PDB file of C-alpha atoms and ligand atoms in Angstrom:
ATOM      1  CA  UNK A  27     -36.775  19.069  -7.365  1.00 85.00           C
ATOM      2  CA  UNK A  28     -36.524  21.583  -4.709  1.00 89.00           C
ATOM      3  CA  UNK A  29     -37.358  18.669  -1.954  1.00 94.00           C
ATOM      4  CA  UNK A  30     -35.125  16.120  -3.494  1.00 94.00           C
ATOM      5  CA  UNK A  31     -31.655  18.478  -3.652  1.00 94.00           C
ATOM      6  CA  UNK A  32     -32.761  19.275   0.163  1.00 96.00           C
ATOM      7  CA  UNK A  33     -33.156  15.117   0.834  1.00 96.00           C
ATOM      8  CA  UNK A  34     -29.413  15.089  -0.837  1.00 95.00           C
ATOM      9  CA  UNK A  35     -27.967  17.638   1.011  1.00 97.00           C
ATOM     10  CA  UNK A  36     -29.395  16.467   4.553  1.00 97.00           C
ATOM     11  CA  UNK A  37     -28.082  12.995   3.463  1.00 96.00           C
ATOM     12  CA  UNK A  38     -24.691  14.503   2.882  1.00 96.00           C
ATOM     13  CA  UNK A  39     -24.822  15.913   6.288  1.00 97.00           C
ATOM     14  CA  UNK A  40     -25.902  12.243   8.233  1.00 96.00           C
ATOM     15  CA  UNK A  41     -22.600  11.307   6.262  1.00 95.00           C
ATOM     16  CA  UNK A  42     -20.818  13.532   7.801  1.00 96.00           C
ATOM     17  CA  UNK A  43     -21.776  12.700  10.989  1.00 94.00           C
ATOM     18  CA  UNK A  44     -21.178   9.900  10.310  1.00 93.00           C
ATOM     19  CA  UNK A  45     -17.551   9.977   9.482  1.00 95.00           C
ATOM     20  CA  UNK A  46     -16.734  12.588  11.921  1.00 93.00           C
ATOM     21  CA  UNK A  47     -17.947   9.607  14.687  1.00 91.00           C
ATOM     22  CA  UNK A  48     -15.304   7.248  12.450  1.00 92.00           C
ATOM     23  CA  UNK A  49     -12.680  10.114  12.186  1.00 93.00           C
ATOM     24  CA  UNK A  50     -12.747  10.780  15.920  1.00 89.00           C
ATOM     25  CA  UNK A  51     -12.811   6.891  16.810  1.00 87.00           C
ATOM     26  CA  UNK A  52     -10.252   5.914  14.427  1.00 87.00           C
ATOM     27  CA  UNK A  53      -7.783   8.570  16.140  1.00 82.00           C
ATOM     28  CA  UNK A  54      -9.029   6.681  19.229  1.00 81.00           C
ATOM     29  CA  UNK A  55      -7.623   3.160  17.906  1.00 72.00           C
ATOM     30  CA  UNK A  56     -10.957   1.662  18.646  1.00 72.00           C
ATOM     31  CA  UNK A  57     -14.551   2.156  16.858  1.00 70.00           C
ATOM     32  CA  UNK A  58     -17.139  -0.246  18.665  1.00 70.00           C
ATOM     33  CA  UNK A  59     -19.459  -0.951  16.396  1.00 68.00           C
ATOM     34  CA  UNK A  60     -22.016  -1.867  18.977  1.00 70.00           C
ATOM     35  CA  UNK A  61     -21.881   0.650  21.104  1.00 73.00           C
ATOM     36  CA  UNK A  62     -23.964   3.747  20.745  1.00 77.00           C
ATOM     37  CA  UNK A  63     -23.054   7.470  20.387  1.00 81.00           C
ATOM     38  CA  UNK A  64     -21.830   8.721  23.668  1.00 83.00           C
ATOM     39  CA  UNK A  65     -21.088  11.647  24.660  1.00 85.00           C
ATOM     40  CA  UNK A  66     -16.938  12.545  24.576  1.00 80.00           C
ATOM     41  CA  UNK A  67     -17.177  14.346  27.698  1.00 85.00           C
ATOM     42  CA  UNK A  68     -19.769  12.493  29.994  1.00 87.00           C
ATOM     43  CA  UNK A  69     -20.025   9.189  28.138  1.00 85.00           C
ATOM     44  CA  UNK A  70     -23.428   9.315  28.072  1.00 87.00           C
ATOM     45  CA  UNK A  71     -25.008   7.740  25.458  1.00 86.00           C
ATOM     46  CA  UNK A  72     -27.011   9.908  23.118  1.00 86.00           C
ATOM     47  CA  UNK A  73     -30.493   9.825  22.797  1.00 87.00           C
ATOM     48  CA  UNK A  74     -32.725   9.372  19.428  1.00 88.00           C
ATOM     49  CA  UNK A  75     -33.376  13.374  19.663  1.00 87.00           C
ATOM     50  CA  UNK A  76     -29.972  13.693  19.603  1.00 87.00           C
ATOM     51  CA  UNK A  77     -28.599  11.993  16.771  1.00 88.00           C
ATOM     52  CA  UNK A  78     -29.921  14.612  14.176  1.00 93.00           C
ATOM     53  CA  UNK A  79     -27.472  16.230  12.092  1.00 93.00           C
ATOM     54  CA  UNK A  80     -27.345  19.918  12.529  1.00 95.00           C
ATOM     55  CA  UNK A  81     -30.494  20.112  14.008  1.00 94.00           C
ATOM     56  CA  UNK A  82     -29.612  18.897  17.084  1.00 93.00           C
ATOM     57  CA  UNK A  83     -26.799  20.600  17.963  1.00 92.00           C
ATOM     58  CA  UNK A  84     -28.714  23.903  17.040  1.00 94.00           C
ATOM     59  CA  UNK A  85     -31.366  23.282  19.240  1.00 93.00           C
ATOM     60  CA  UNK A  86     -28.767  22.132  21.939  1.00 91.00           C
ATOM     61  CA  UNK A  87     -27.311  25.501  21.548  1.00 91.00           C
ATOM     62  CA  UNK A  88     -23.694  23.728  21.349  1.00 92.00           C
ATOM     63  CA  UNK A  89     -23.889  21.617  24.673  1.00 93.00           C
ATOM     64  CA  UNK A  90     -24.456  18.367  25.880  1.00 91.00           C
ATOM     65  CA  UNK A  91     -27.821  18.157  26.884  1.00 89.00           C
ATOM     66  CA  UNK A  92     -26.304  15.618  29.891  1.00 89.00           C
ATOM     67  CA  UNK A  93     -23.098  17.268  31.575  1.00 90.00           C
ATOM     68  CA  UNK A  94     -23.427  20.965  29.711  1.00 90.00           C
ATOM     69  CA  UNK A  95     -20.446  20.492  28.105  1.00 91.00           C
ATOM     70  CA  UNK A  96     -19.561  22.280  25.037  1.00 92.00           C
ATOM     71  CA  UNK A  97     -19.659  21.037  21.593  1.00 90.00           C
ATOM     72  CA  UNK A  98     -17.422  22.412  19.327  1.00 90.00           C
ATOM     73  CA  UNK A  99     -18.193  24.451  16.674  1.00 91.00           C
ATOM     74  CA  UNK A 100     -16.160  22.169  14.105  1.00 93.00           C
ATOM     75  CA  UNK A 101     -18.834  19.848  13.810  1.00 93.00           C
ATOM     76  CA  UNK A 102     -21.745  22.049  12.758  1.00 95.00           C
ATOM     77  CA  UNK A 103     -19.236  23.772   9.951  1.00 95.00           C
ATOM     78  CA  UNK A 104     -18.386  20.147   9.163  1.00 95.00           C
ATOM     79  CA  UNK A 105     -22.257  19.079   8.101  1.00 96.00           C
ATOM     80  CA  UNK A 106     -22.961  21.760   6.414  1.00 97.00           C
ATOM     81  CA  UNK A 107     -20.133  22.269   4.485  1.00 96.00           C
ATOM     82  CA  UNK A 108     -20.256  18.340   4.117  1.00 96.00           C
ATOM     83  CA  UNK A 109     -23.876  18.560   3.056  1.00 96.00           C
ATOM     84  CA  UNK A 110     -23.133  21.016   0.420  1.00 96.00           C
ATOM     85  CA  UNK A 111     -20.314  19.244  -1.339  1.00 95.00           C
ATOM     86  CA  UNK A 112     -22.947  16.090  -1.700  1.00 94.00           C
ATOM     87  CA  UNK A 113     -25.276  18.543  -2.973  1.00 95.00           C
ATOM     88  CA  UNK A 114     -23.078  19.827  -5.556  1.00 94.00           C
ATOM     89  CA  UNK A 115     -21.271  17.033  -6.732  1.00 91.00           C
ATOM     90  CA  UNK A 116     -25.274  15.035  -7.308  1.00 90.00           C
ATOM     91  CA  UNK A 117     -26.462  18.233  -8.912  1.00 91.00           C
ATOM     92  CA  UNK A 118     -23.207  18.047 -11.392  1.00 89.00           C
ATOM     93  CA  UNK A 119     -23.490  14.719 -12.090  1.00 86.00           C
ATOM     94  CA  UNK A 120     -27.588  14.786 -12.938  1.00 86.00           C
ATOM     95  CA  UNK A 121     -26.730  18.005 -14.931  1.00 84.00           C
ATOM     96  CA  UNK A 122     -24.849  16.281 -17.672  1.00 80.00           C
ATOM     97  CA  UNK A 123     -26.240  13.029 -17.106  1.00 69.00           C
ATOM     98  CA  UNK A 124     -30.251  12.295 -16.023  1.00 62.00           C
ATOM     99  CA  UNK A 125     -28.299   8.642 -14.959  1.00 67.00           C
ATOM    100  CA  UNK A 126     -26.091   7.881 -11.975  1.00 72.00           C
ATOM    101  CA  UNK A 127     -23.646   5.391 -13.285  1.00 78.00           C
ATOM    102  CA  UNK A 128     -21.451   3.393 -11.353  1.00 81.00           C
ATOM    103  CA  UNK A 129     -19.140   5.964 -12.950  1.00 81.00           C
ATOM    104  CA  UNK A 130     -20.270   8.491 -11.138  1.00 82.00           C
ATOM    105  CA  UNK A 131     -20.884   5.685  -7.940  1.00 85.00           C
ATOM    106  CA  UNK A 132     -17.333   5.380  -7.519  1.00 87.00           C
ATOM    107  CA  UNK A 133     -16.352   9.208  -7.592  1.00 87.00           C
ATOM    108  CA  UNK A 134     -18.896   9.452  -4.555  1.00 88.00           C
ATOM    109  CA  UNK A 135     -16.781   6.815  -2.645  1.00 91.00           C
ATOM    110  CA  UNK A 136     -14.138   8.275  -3.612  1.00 91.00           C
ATOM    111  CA  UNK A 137     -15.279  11.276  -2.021  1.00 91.00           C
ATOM    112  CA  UNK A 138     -16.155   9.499   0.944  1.00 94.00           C
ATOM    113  CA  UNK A 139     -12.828   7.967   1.418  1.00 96.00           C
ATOM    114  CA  UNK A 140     -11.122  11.299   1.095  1.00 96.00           C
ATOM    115  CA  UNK A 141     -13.898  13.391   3.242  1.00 96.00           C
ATOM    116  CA  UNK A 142     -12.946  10.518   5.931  1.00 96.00           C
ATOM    117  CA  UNK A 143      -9.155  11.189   5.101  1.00 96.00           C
ATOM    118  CA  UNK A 144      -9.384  14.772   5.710  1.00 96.00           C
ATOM    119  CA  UNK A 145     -11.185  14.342   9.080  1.00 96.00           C
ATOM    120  CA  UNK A 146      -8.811  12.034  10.252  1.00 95.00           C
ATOM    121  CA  UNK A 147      -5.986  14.429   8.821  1.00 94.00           C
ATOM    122  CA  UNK A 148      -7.739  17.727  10.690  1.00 93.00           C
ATOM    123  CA  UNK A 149      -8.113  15.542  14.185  1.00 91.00           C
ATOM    124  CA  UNK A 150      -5.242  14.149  14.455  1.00 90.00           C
ATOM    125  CA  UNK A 151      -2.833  14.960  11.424  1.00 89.00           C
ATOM    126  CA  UNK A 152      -2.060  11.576  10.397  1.00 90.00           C
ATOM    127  CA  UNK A 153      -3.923   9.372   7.506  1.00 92.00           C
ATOM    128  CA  UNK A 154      -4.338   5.405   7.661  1.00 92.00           C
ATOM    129  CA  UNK A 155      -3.154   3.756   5.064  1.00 90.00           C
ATOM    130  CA  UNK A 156      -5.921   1.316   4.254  1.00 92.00           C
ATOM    131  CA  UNK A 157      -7.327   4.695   3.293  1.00 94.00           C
ATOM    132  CA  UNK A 158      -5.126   5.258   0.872  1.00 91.00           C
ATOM    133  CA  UNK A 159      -5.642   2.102  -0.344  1.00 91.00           C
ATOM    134  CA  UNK A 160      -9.037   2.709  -1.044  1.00 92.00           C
ATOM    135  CA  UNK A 161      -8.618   5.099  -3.138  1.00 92.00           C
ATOM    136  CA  UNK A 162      -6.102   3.574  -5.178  1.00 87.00           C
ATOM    137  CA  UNK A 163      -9.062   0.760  -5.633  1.00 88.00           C
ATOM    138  CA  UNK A 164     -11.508   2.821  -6.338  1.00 87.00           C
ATOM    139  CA  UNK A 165      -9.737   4.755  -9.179  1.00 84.00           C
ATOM    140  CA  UNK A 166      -8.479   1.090 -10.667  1.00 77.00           C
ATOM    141  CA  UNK A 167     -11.746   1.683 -13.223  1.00 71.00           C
ATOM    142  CA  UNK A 168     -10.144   5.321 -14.638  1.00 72.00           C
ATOM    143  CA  UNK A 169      -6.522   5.264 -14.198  1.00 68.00           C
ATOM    144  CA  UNK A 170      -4.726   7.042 -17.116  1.00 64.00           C
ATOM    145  CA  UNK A 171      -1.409   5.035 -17.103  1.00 63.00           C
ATOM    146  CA  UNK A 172       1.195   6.626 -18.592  1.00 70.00           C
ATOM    147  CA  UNK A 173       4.886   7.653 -18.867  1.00 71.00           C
ATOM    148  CA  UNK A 174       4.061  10.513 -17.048  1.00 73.00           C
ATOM    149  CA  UNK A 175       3.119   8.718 -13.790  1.00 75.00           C
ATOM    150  CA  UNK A 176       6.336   6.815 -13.744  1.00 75.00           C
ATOM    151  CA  UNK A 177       8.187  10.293 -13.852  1.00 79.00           C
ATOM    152  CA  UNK A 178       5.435  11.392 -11.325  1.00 77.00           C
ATOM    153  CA  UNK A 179       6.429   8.833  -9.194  1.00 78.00           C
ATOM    154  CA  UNK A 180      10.296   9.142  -9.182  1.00 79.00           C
ATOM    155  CA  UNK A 181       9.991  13.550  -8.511  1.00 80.00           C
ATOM    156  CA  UNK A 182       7.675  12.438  -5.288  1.00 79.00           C
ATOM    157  CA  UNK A 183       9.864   9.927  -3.870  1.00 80.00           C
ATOM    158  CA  UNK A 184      12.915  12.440  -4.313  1.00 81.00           C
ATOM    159  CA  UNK A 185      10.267  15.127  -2.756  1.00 78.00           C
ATOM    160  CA  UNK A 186       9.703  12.769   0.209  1.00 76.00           C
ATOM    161  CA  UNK A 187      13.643  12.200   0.524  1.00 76.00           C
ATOM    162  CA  UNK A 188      14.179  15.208   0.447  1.00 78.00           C
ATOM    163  CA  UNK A 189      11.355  17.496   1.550  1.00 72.00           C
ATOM    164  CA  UNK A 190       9.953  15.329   4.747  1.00 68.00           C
ATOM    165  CA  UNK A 191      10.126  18.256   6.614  1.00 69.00           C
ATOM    166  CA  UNK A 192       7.844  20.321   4.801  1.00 71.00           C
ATOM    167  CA  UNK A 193       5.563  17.905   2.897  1.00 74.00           C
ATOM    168  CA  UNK A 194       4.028  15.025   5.119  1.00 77.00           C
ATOM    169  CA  UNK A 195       4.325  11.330   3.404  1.00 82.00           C
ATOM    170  CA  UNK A 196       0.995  10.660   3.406  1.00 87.00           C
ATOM    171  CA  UNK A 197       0.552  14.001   1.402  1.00 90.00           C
ATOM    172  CA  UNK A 198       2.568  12.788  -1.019  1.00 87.00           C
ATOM    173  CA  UNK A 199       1.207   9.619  -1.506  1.00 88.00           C
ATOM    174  CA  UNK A 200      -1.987  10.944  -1.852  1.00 92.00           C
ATOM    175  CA  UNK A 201      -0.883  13.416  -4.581  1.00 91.00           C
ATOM    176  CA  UNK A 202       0.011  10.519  -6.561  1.00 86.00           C
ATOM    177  CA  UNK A 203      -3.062   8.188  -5.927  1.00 88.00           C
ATOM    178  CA  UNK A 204      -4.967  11.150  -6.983  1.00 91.00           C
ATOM    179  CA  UNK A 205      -2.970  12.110  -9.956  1.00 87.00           C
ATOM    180  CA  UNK A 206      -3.199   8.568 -11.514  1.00 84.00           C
ATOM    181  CA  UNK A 207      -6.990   9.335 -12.146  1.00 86.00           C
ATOM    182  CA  UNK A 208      -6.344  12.856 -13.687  1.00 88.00           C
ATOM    183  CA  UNK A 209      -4.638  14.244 -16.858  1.00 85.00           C
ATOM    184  CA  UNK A 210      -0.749  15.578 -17.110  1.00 83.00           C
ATOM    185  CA  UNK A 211      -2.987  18.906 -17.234  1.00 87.00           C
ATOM    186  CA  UNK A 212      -4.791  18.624 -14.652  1.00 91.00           C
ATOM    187  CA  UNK A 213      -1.662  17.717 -12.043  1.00 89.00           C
ATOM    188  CA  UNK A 214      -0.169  21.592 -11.660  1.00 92.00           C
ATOM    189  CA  UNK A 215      -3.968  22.333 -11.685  1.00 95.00           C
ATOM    190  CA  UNK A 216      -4.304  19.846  -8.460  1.00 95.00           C
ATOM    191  CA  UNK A 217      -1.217  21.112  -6.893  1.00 93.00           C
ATOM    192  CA  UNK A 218      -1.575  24.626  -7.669  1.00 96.00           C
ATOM    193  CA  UNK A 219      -5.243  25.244  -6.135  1.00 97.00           C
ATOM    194  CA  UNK A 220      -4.159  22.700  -2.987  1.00 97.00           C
ATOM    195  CA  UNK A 221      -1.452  24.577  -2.030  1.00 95.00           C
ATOM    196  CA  UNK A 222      -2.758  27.978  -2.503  1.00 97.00           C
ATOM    197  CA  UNK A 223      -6.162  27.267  -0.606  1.00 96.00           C
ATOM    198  CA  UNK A 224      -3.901  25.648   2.357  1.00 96.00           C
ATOM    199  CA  UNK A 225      -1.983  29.143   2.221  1.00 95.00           C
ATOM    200  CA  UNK A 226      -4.595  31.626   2.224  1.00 96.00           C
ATOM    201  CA  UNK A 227      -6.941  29.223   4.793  1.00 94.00           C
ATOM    202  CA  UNK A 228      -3.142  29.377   6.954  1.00 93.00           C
ATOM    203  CA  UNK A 229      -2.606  33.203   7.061  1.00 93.00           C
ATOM    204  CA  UNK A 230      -6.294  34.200   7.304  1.00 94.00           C
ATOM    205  CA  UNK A 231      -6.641  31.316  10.174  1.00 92.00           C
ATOM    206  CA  UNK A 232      -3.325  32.851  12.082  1.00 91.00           C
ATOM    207  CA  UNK A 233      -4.924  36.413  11.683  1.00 92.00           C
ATOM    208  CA  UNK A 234      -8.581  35.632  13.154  1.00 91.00           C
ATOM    209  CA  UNK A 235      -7.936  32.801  15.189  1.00 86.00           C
ATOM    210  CA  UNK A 236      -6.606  33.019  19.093  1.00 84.00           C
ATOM    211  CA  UNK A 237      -4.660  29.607  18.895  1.00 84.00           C
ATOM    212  CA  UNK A 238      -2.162  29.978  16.363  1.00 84.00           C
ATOM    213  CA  UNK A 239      -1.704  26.936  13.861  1.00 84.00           C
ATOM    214  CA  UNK A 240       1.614  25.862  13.115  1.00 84.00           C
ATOM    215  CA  UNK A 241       0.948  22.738  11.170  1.00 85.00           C
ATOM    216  CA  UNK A 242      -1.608  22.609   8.691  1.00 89.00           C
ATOM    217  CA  UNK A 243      -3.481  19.596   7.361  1.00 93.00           C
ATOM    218  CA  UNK A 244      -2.952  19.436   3.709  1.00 94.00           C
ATOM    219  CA  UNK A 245      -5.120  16.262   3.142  1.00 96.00           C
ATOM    220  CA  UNK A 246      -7.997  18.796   3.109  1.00 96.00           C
ATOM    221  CA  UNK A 247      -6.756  21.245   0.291  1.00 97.00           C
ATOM    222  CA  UNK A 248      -5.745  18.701  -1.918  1.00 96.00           C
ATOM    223  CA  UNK A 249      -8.988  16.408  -1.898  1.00 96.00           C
ATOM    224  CA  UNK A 250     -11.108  20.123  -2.563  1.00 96.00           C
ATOM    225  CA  UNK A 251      -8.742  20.309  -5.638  1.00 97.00           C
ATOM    226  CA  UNK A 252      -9.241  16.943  -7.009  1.00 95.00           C
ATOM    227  CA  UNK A 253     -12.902  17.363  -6.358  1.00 92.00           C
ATOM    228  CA  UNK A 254     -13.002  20.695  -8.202  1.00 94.00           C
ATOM    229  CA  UNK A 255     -11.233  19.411 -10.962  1.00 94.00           C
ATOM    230  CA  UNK A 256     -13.329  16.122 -11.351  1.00 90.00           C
ATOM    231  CA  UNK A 257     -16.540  17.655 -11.078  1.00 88.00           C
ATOM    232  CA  UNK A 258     -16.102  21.217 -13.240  1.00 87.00           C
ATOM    233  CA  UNK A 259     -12.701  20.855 -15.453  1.00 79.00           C
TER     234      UNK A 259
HETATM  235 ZN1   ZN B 316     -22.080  15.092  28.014  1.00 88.29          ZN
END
């Protein structure tokens, strides 16, 4: 079992390669499919030995093996932490079910799609909307429609009239894409671990780090509080 949650959680981590390749292409405007990896610095496209996730990099000791150049940190934290939240979300679902239903099928996309959001959201602070989309599509199966989204809906379009300049739109049409597939409950839930995991990950970030941030991603904080609330509430 051992072996298998280790095959899940390295599989979680080619994903997030993966994505962080989309993530950083996507910001780019342009993802050619049939090129290969390349190198952002040199351009120099990567070699097999190279495309390992996590591995690589750690034996690179955080350069391009090509121009020297350094790789950034972000990505390493970025598979692992992306491995891990595979790893938990397959040992969850196998916990209280021995069967992976298409159920459980769709949660992983939509995992996926928001994983993808929130790298997009980190890199360049914007979210495509066919994104959004996706997740409206994938939740089609398990939407709780009720009187309570219409009211939903009417308090976020006066929040985005309102409060553009301290909530980003694609935030809040996110917080209601998500909130269609989740109790009246489990919405102050949602908002309440989001925003106070963006605030403590804002202050501790401006205390330890030497570039101060002034905007912060919230794409991030909200999709680990849907997550958290779909897999363990
Ligand atoms: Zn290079």
């Amino acid at each position: 079992m051992f072996i298998f949650y280790l095959f899940i959680f390295y599989t979680g981590a080619c994903l997030a390669s993966f994505l962080l390749w989309l993530a950083n292409h996507w910001n780019q405007e342009s993802i050619p499919i049939k090129q290969r990896s390349r190198c952002d610095h040199c351009q120099q496209p990567l070699k097999w030995y190279q495309l390992f996730p996590i591995f690589s990099i750690l034996f690179f000791r955080f350069r391009c093996p090509s121009c020297s150049n350094r790789i950034s940190s972000f990505y390493l934290i970025s598979e692992l932490f992306i491995g891990l939240i595979v790893l938990i979300a397959v040992y969850q679902f196998l916990e209280s079910n021995l069967l992976l239903t298409s159920y459980h099928l769709l949660i992983l996309l939509r995992l996926a799609i928001l994983i993808l959001m929130s790298l997009i959201d980190i890199l360049g602070r914007w979210v495509p909307d066919v994104l959004q989309a996706g997740i409206f599509i994938c939740s089609i199966g398990v939407v709780q429609w009720s009187f309570y989204v219409l009211i939903l809906l009417f308090l976020l379009l006066l929040l985005y009239h309102f409060g553009a300049k301290y909530i980003g739109g694609a935030d809040i049409k996110l917080i209601f894409l998500l909130s269609i597939s989740i109790s009246i409950q489990q919405l102050p839930l949602l908002l309440f671990i989001s925003s106070m995991s963006a605030l403590i990950f804002f202050f501790l970030y401006n205390l330890l780090a030497k570039n101060k941030m002034i905007q912060i991603p919230f794409v991030p904080f909200l999709s680990l509080a849907y997550f958290y609330i779909i897999l363990f509430n």
